[in-house]
Short mmCIF file of C-alpha atoms in Angstrom, two decimals:
data_model
loop_
_atom_site.label_atom_id
_atom_site.label_comp_id
_atom_site.label_asym_id
_atom_site.label_seq_id
_atom_site.Cartn_x
_atom_site.Cartn_y
_atom_site.Cartn_z
CA MET A 22 -1.09 32.34 0.13
CA ALA A 23 -0.26 28.71 0.60
CA ASP A 24 -3.68 28.28 2.23
CA GLY A 25 -5.62 29.84 -0.61
CA ARG A 26 -3.78 27.88 -3.26
CA ARG A 27 -4.14 24.58 -1.43
CA VAL A 28 -7.77 25.03 -0.59
CA ALA A 29 -8.46 25.66 -4.28
CA GLN A 30 -6.75 22.44 -5.40
CA PRO A 31 -8.35 19.02 -5.08
CA LEU A 32 -6.66 16.58 -2.71
CA THR A 33 -5.76 13.07 -3.73
CA ARG A 34 -7.61 10.26 -2.01
CA LEU A 35 -4.50 9.39 0.00
CA SER A 36 -3.93 12.99 1.09
CA LEU A 37 -7.55 13.40 2.18
CA SER A 38 -7.43 10.06 4.02
CA ILE A 39 -4.31 11.16 5.91
CA LEU A 40 -5.92 14.46 6.88
CA LEU A 41 -9.08 12.66 8.03
CA ALA A 42 -7.04 10.14 10.03
CA MET A 43 -5.50 13.02 11.98
CA ALA A 44 -8.66 15.10 12.32
CA ASP A 45 -9.45 13.93 15.86
CA GLU A 46 -6.00 13.32 17.32
CA ASP A 47 -2.28 13.52 16.65
CA ARG A 48 -0.97 10.23 15.26
CA HIS A 49 2.32 8.60 14.32
CA GLY A 50 2.87 6.96 10.94
CA TYR A 51 1.70 3.50 11.93
CA GLY A 52 -1.32 5.01 13.71
CA ILE A 53 -2.22 6.94 10.54
CA MET A 54 -1.88 3.78 8.46
CA LYS A 55 -4.14 1.78 10.78
CA GLU A 56 -6.70 4.58 11.01
CA ILE A 57 -6.88 4.84 7.20
CA GLU A 58 -7.44 1.09 7.01
CA ARG A 59 -10.21 1.41 9.59
CA LEU A 60 -11.87 4.42 7.93
CA THR A 61 -11.87 2.77 4.50
CA GLU A 62 -12.77 -0.66 5.88
CA GLY A 63 -9.51 -2.05 4.54
CA GLU A 64 -10.06 -0.78 1.00
CA LEU A 65 -7.11 1.61 1.10
CA GLN A 66 -3.94 -0.09 2.32
CA VAL A 67 -1.07 2.35 2.41
CA GLY A 68 2.57 1.29 2.33
CA ALA A 69 5.23 2.96 4.46
CA GLY A 70 6.95 4.64 1.50
CA SER A 71 3.76 6.11 0.08
CA LEU A 72 2.62 7.26 3.50
CA TYR A 73 5.81 9.15 4.34
CA GLY A 74 6.04 10.48 0.77
CA ALA A 75 2.57 11.97 1.22
CA LEU A 76 3.39 13.24 4.72
CA GLN A 77 6.47 14.98 3.35
CA ARG A 78 4.39 16.65 0.63
CA LEU A 79 1.61 17.65 3.03
CA THR A 80 4.16 19.03 5.49
CA ALA A 81 5.82 21.07 2.72
CA GLU A 82 2.39 22.44 1.77
CA GLY A 83 1.71 23.44 5.37
CA LEU A 84 -1.25 21.10 5.83
CA VAL A 85 0.45 18.84 8.38
CA GLU A 86 3.15 19.46 10.96
CA GLU A 87 5.16 17.43 13.38
CA SER A 88 3.57 17.36 16.81
CA PRO A 89 5.69 17.94 19.93
CA GLN A 90 4.19 14.76 21.42
CA ASP A 91 6.87 12.11 22.01
CA ALA A 92 6.50 8.35 21.69
CA GLY A 93 4.89 7.08 24.88
CA ALA A 94 6.44 4.70 27.40
CA GLY A 95 6.82 1.24 25.88
CA GLU A 96 6.33 2.69 22.37
CA ASP A 97 8.88 2.52 19.57
CA ALA A 98 11.16 5.51 20.21
CA ARG A 99 11.52 6.07 16.44
CA ARG A 100 7.90 7.12 16.20
CA ARG A 101 7.12 10.76 15.60
CA TYR A 102 3.66 12.23 15.89
CA TYR A 103 1.98 14.43 13.30
CA ARG A 104 -0.99 16.77 13.49
CA LEU A 105 -3.21 18.81 11.22
CA THR A 106 -2.57 22.53 10.83
CA ALA A 107 -5.38 25.06 10.43
CA SER A 108 -4.67 25.03 6.68
CA GLY A 109 -4.93 21.24 6.70
CA ARG A 110 -8.39 21.41 8.26
CA ALA A 111 -9.44 24.05 5.74
CA ALA A 112 -8.14 21.93 2.84
CA ALA A 113 -9.98 18.84 4.13
CA ARG A 114 -13.22 20.82 4.49
CA ALA A 115 -12.83 22.25 1.00
CA GLU A 116 -12.37 18.76 -0.40
CA ILE A 117 -15.44 17.48 1.43
CA ARG A 118 -17.45 20.40 0.03
CA ARG A 119 -16.33 19.35 -3.45
CA MET A 120 -17.42 15.81 -2.75
CA ALA A 121 -20.77 17.04 -1.42
CA ARG A 122 -21.30 19.07 -4.60
CA THR A 123 -20.48 15.98 -6.65
CA ILE A 124 -23.10 14.00 -4.70
CA ASP A 125 -25.62 16.80 -5.29
CA VAL A 126 -24.96 16.62 -9.03
CA ALA A 127 -25.26 12.83 -8.98
CA CYS A 128 -28.62 13.11 -7.18
CA GLU A 129 -29.79 15.82 -9.57
CA LYS A 130 -28.95 13.58 -12.52
CA ARG A 131 -30.62 10.66 -10.77
CA LEU A 132 -27.46 8.63 -10.77
CA VAL A 133 -28.04 8.04 -7.06
CA ARG A 134 -30.87 8.96 -4.77
CA GLY A 135 -31.91 8.86 -1.18
CA LEU A 136 -28.45 9.07 0.29
CA GLY A 137 -29.93 10.98 3.21
CA THR A 138 -26.68 12.76 3.93
CA SER A 139 -26.74 16.13 5.59
CA PHE A 140 -23.99 17.98 7.37
CA VAL A 141 -22.77 21.43 8.17
CA LEU A 142 -19.24 22.46 7.34
CA GLY A 143 -18.23 25.10 9.83
CA ASP A 144 -15.20 26.06 11.81
CA ALA A 145 -15.93 23.80 14.75
CA VAL B 18 11.70 -8.43 22.21
CA ILE B 19 11.31 -8.55 18.43
CA PRO B 20 11.00 -12.13 17.12
CA ARG B 21 13.90 -13.26 14.94
CA ARG B 22 11.63 -13.84 11.94
CA ILE B 23 10.49 -10.22 12.03
CA ARG B 24 14.04 -8.96 12.33
CA LEU B 25 15.04 -11.04 9.31
CA ILE B 26 12.16 -9.86 7.13
CA VAL B 27 12.79 -6.22 8.00
CA ALA B 28 16.56 -6.52 7.66
CA ALA B 29 16.24 -8.23 4.26
CA GLY B 30 14.58 -5.16 2.77
CA ARG B 31 16.56 -2.49 4.58
CA PRO B 32 19.13 -2.02 1.75
CA LEU B 33 16.22 -0.87 -0.42
CA LEU B 34 16.07 2.29 1.67
CA ARG B 35 19.22 3.36 -0.15
CA LEU B 36 17.14 3.82 -3.30
CA LEU B 37 15.28 6.71 -1.68
CA PRO B 38 16.55 10.25 -2.36
CA PRO B 39 19.12 11.19 0.35
CA SER B 40 17.14 13.99 2.01
CA PHE B 41 13.97 11.90 2.21
CA ARG B 42 15.93 8.90 3.44
CA GLN B 43 17.68 10.88 6.12
CA ARG B 44 14.44 12.34 7.40
CA TYR B 45 12.20 9.26 7.32
CA ARG B 46 14.29 6.07 7.27
CA ALA B 47 13.96 5.38 11.00
CA GLU B 48 10.22 5.91 10.93
CA ILE B 49 9.77 3.80 7.78
CA SER B 50 11.75 0.93 9.32
CA GLY B 51 9.76 1.21 12.54
CA LEU B 52 6.46 1.23 10.69
CA ILE B 53 7.39 -1.80 8.60
CA GLU B 54 8.49 -3.62 11.74
CA SER B 55 5.13 -2.90 13.37
CA ALA B 56 3.16 -3.92 10.28
CA VAL B 57 5.10 -7.17 9.86
CA SER B 58 4.76 -7.98 13.58
CA GLU B 59 1.02 -7.49 13.40
CA ALA B 60 0.78 -9.67 10.29
CA LEU B 61 2.79 -12.37 12.03
CA ALA B 62 0.44 -12.33 15.00
CA ARG B 63 -2.59 -12.40 12.70
CA GLY B 64 -1.56 -14.98 10.09
CA GLY B 65 1.82 -16.46 10.96
CA THR B 66 4.98 -16.40 8.88
CA PRO B 67 3.31 -16.44 5.42
CA ALA B 68 1.26 -13.35 6.29
CA ALA B 69 4.36 -11.65 7.71
CA MET B 70 6.30 -12.42 4.53
CA ARG B 71 3.49 -11.05 2.35
CA GLU B 72 3.32 -7.88 4.41
CA GLY B 73 7.11 -7.46 4.28
CA ILE B 74 7.12 -7.83 0.49
CA ARG B 75 4.21 -5.39 0.15
CA GLN B 76 5.90 -2.79 2.32
CA TRP B 77 9.32 -3.03 0.73
CA SER B 78 7.83 -2.97 -2.78
CA ASP B 79 6.10 0.24 -1.80
CA VAL B 80 9.45 1.69 -0.68
CA VAL B 81 10.91 0.89 -4.13
CA ALA B 82 7.91 2.42 -5.89
CA THR B 83 8.21 5.52 -3.71
CA ALA B 84 11.91 5.84 -4.52
CA ILE B 85 11.18 5.72 -8.25
CA ARG B 86 8.31 8.20 -7.93
CA GLN B 87 10.35 10.65 -5.87
CA ARG B 88 13.35 10.56 -8.18
CA LEU B 89 11.16 10.97 -11.26
CA CYS B 90 9.39 13.97 -9.76
CA ALA B 91 12.74 15.57 -8.90
CA ALA B 92 14.03 14.95 -12.44
CA ALA B 93 10.82 16.29 -13.99
CA ASP B 94 11.02 19.43 -11.87
CA SER B 95 14.59 19.97 -13.05
CA VAL B 96 13.63 19.55 -16.71
CA ARG B 97 10.84 22.10 -16.43
CA GLY B 98 13.38 24.76 -15.52
CA LEU B 99 15.80 24.00 -18.36
CA THR B 100 16.04 24.29 -22.13
CA GLY B 101 18.01 22.83 -25.01
CA VAL B 102 20.76 20.26 -24.56
CA ARG B 103 20.56 20.16 -20.77
CA ALA B 104 16.84 19.54 -20.94
CA GLY B 105 17.39 16.78 -23.48
CA ALA B 106 19.95 15.08 -21.28
CA LEU B 107 17.76 15.25 -18.23
CA THR B 108 14.77 14.09 -20.25
CA ALA B 109 16.68 11.00 -21.28
CA ALA B 110 17.74 10.42 -17.68
CA THR B 111 14.13 10.68 -16.54
CA ALA B 112 13.00 8.15 -19.08
CA VAL B 113 15.84 5.76 -18.34
CA MET B 114 14.92 5.83 -14.68
CA THR B 115 11.27 5.18 -15.45
CA VAL B 116 12.03 2.26 -17.67
CA ALA B 117 14.61 0.98 -15.18
CA GLY B 118 11.94 1.08 -12.50
CA ALA B 119 9.58 -0.91 -14.67
CA LEU B 120 12.41 -3.31 -15.43
CA LEU B 121 13.04 -3.80 -11.73
CA LEU B 122 9.42 -4.57 -11.02
CA LEU B 123 8.16 -6.28 -14.15
CA GLN B 124 11.02 -7.82 -16.07
CA ARG B 125 10.65 -11.32 -17.41
CA ALA B 126 13.52 -13.41 -18.78
CA SER B 127 13.76 -11.88 -22.25
CA VAL B 128 16.32 -9.22 -23.24
CA ALA B 129 14.49 -7.94 -26.32
CA PRO B 130 14.26 -4.13 -26.31
CA VAL B 131 10.50 -3.71 -26.31
CA ASP B 132 8.88 -7.04 -25.55
CA ALA B 133 10.91 -7.85 -22.44
CA TYR B 134 8.05 -6.85 -20.16
CA ALA B 135 4.53 -8.08 -19.55
CA GLU B 136 3.58 -4.44 -19.10
CA LEU B 137 5.79 -1.42 -19.45
CA VAL B 138 4.72 2.10 -18.58
CA VAL B 139 6.91 5.01 -19.58
CA SER B 140 6.09 8.32 -17.95
CA ALA B 141 8.34 11.22 -18.91
CA HIS B 142 8.62 14.95 -19.41
CA ASP B 143 10.34 17.09 -21.98
CA PRO B 144 10.09 20.86 -22.53
CA ALA B 145 6.67 20.43 -24.22
CA GLY B 146 5.23 18.65 -21.22
CA HIS B 147 4.36 15.22 -19.94
CA PHE B 148 3.73 12.11 -22.00
CA SER B 149 3.14 8.48 -21.20
CA LEU B 150 3.29 5.21 -23.12
CA THR B 151 1.84 1.86 -22.10
CA LEU B 152 3.09 -1.31 -23.79
CA ARG B 153 1.78 -4.80 -23.19
CA HIS B 154 3.98 -7.63 -24.35
CA GLY B 155 5.82 -5.19 -26.58
CA ARG B 156 2.69 -3.71 -28.18
CA LEU B 157 1.86 -0.03 -27.73
CA VAL B 158 -1.68 -0.07 -26.32
CA ALA B 159 -2.13 3.42 -24.89
CA ALA B 160 -0.46 6.81 -24.80
CA SER B 161 -1.14 10.30 -23.59
CA LEU B 162 0.23 13.74 -24.32
CA GLY B 163 -0.11 16.38 -21.64
CA GLY B 164 -2.47 14.09 -19.73
CA GLU B 165 -4.81 13.70 -22.72
CA PRO B 166 -5.22 10.06 -23.84
CA LEU B 167 -4.71 9.53 -27.57
CA PRO B 168 -7.15 7.43 -29.60
CA GLN B 169 -5.81 4.13 -30.94
CA GLU B 170 -5.69 5.36 -34.53
CA ARG B 171 -3.09 7.95 -33.50
CA LEU B 172 -0.66 5.35 -32.16
CA ARG B 173 1.85 3.85 -34.60
CA GLN B 174 4.48 1.20 -34.03
CA GLU B 175 7.10 -0.55 -36.07
CA GLY B 176 9.16 -2.79 -33.84
CA GLY B 177 10.92 -0.55 -31.35
CA GLN B 178 9.88 2.65 -33.16
CA LEU B 179 6.79 4.29 -31.66
CA GLN B 180 5.05 7.35 -33.02
CA LEU B 181 2.30 9.46 -31.51
CA ILE B 182 0.35 11.25 -34.21
CA ARG B 183 -1.18 14.72 -33.97
CA ALA B 184 -4.80 15.39 -34.99
CA ASP B 185 -3.52 16.98 -38.24
CA GLY B 186 -1.59 13.81 -39.13
CA GLY B 187 1.88 15.08 -38.21
CA ILE B 188 4.16 13.28 -35.80
CA ALA B 189 3.79 14.68 -32.31
CA LEU B 190 6.44 12.46 -30.77
CA ALA B 191 8.71 9.64 -31.97
CA VAL B 192 10.27 7.32 -29.41
CA HIS B 193 12.89 4.69 -30.10
CA PHE B 194 13.56 1.73 -27.80
CA GLU B 195 17.29 1.07 -28.03
CA ALA B 196 17.81 -1.63 -25.39
CA PRO B 197 16.05 -2.87 -22.26
CA GLY B 198 15.80 0.12 -19.96
CA MET B 199 16.84 2.66 -22.63
CA ILE B 200 14.63 4.86 -24.76
CA ARG B 201 15.53 7.89 -26.85
CA TRP B 202 13.55 10.71 -28.40
CA GLU B 203 14.04 14.22 -29.69
CA PRO B 204 12.81 16.56 -26.95
CA ARG B 205 9.83 18.54 -28.17
CA SER B 206 9.85 22.34 -28.04
CA PRO B 207 7.60 24.04 -25.48
#
C-alpha cells in the first residue's frame, strides 16, 4: 500500500535528487550531498539538516533504507550508507514520467521545442 | 588529523544540535556532525578559512532551520488530531515556535511587536487547516488560507491587528501580534 500511495504522489525536488543520487550505488550522507551537487551542477546545495530530514522521511516512507555496507578503511566511522528500495526506484520512475509528460505538454503548447529527449522507463 | 580550525568551526555549532527533536537528534547527530566536518574540511582546502567559515555557517543555519521545520510539523500533526481547547493551545504553541524561529534568524534591533523583522513569515495550523502570513517591515504583504494565496484586497491591517477576509466580505481569520515572538488568534472551526 505504501508503494501505491507513494508512487501516486509527486516527489519534492530534494527527494527526487536524493533518490537519483543513490540510483547507481549505495552512498553515505556526504556522498549523497556531493552527488546532488554534481548532478545539478551546483544549483542545489543541500545542508546536513535538510539532507537527514529528507532521508528520515524517505526511510519512513519505505523509499530508502540503510545499507549493510560499513564505512571503509580510512573513512569516518560515523558514516552510514543508504540505498534505494524497490519502492524508491518505482517512485523515482513515476516522478520522471510526470516530468516527461510535463515536457510533452510544453512541446505541444510550443513553450519549448526540439529537446530531442527520448527514453524508455522500464524495470531495468 | 583534523585541523584545529575545522574542529573549532564544527564545535562552535554543535550546541545547535540540541534544537533538533530528541529522536531525530539521537538517530542522526553523529552523521550530521561528520558530514559538516567533511564539508568544512573540503571548503578549507578549496578556499581557506573564509570559505570554511561560510560553509560552517551555512551548514549550522540549515540545522537550525531543520529543527524549526521538524518541530512545527510535529506540532501541526498533533493539532490535526485534536479539537477545542487543546487544539487552541497547541495552535498557539505552533505559532509561537514559528515566530520564534523567524526571530532567531531575522531579528533586527527593534522590539516592536510587528515591525521588528525585515521579513517575518508565520506558518501555522488550526482545526480549519493551514494558513500563512508574510510581513515585510511590519506590513502584511501576502497571506494564504489552505495553501490558496489571497488577493491583496482581502488583506487588512491596523497596527498589530491583521485580518484575512473571505470572498463574501466576512472575516476568515483575525490575528493579533501581542509581542515579539507572540501571536494570538481564535482557532477556526474545521
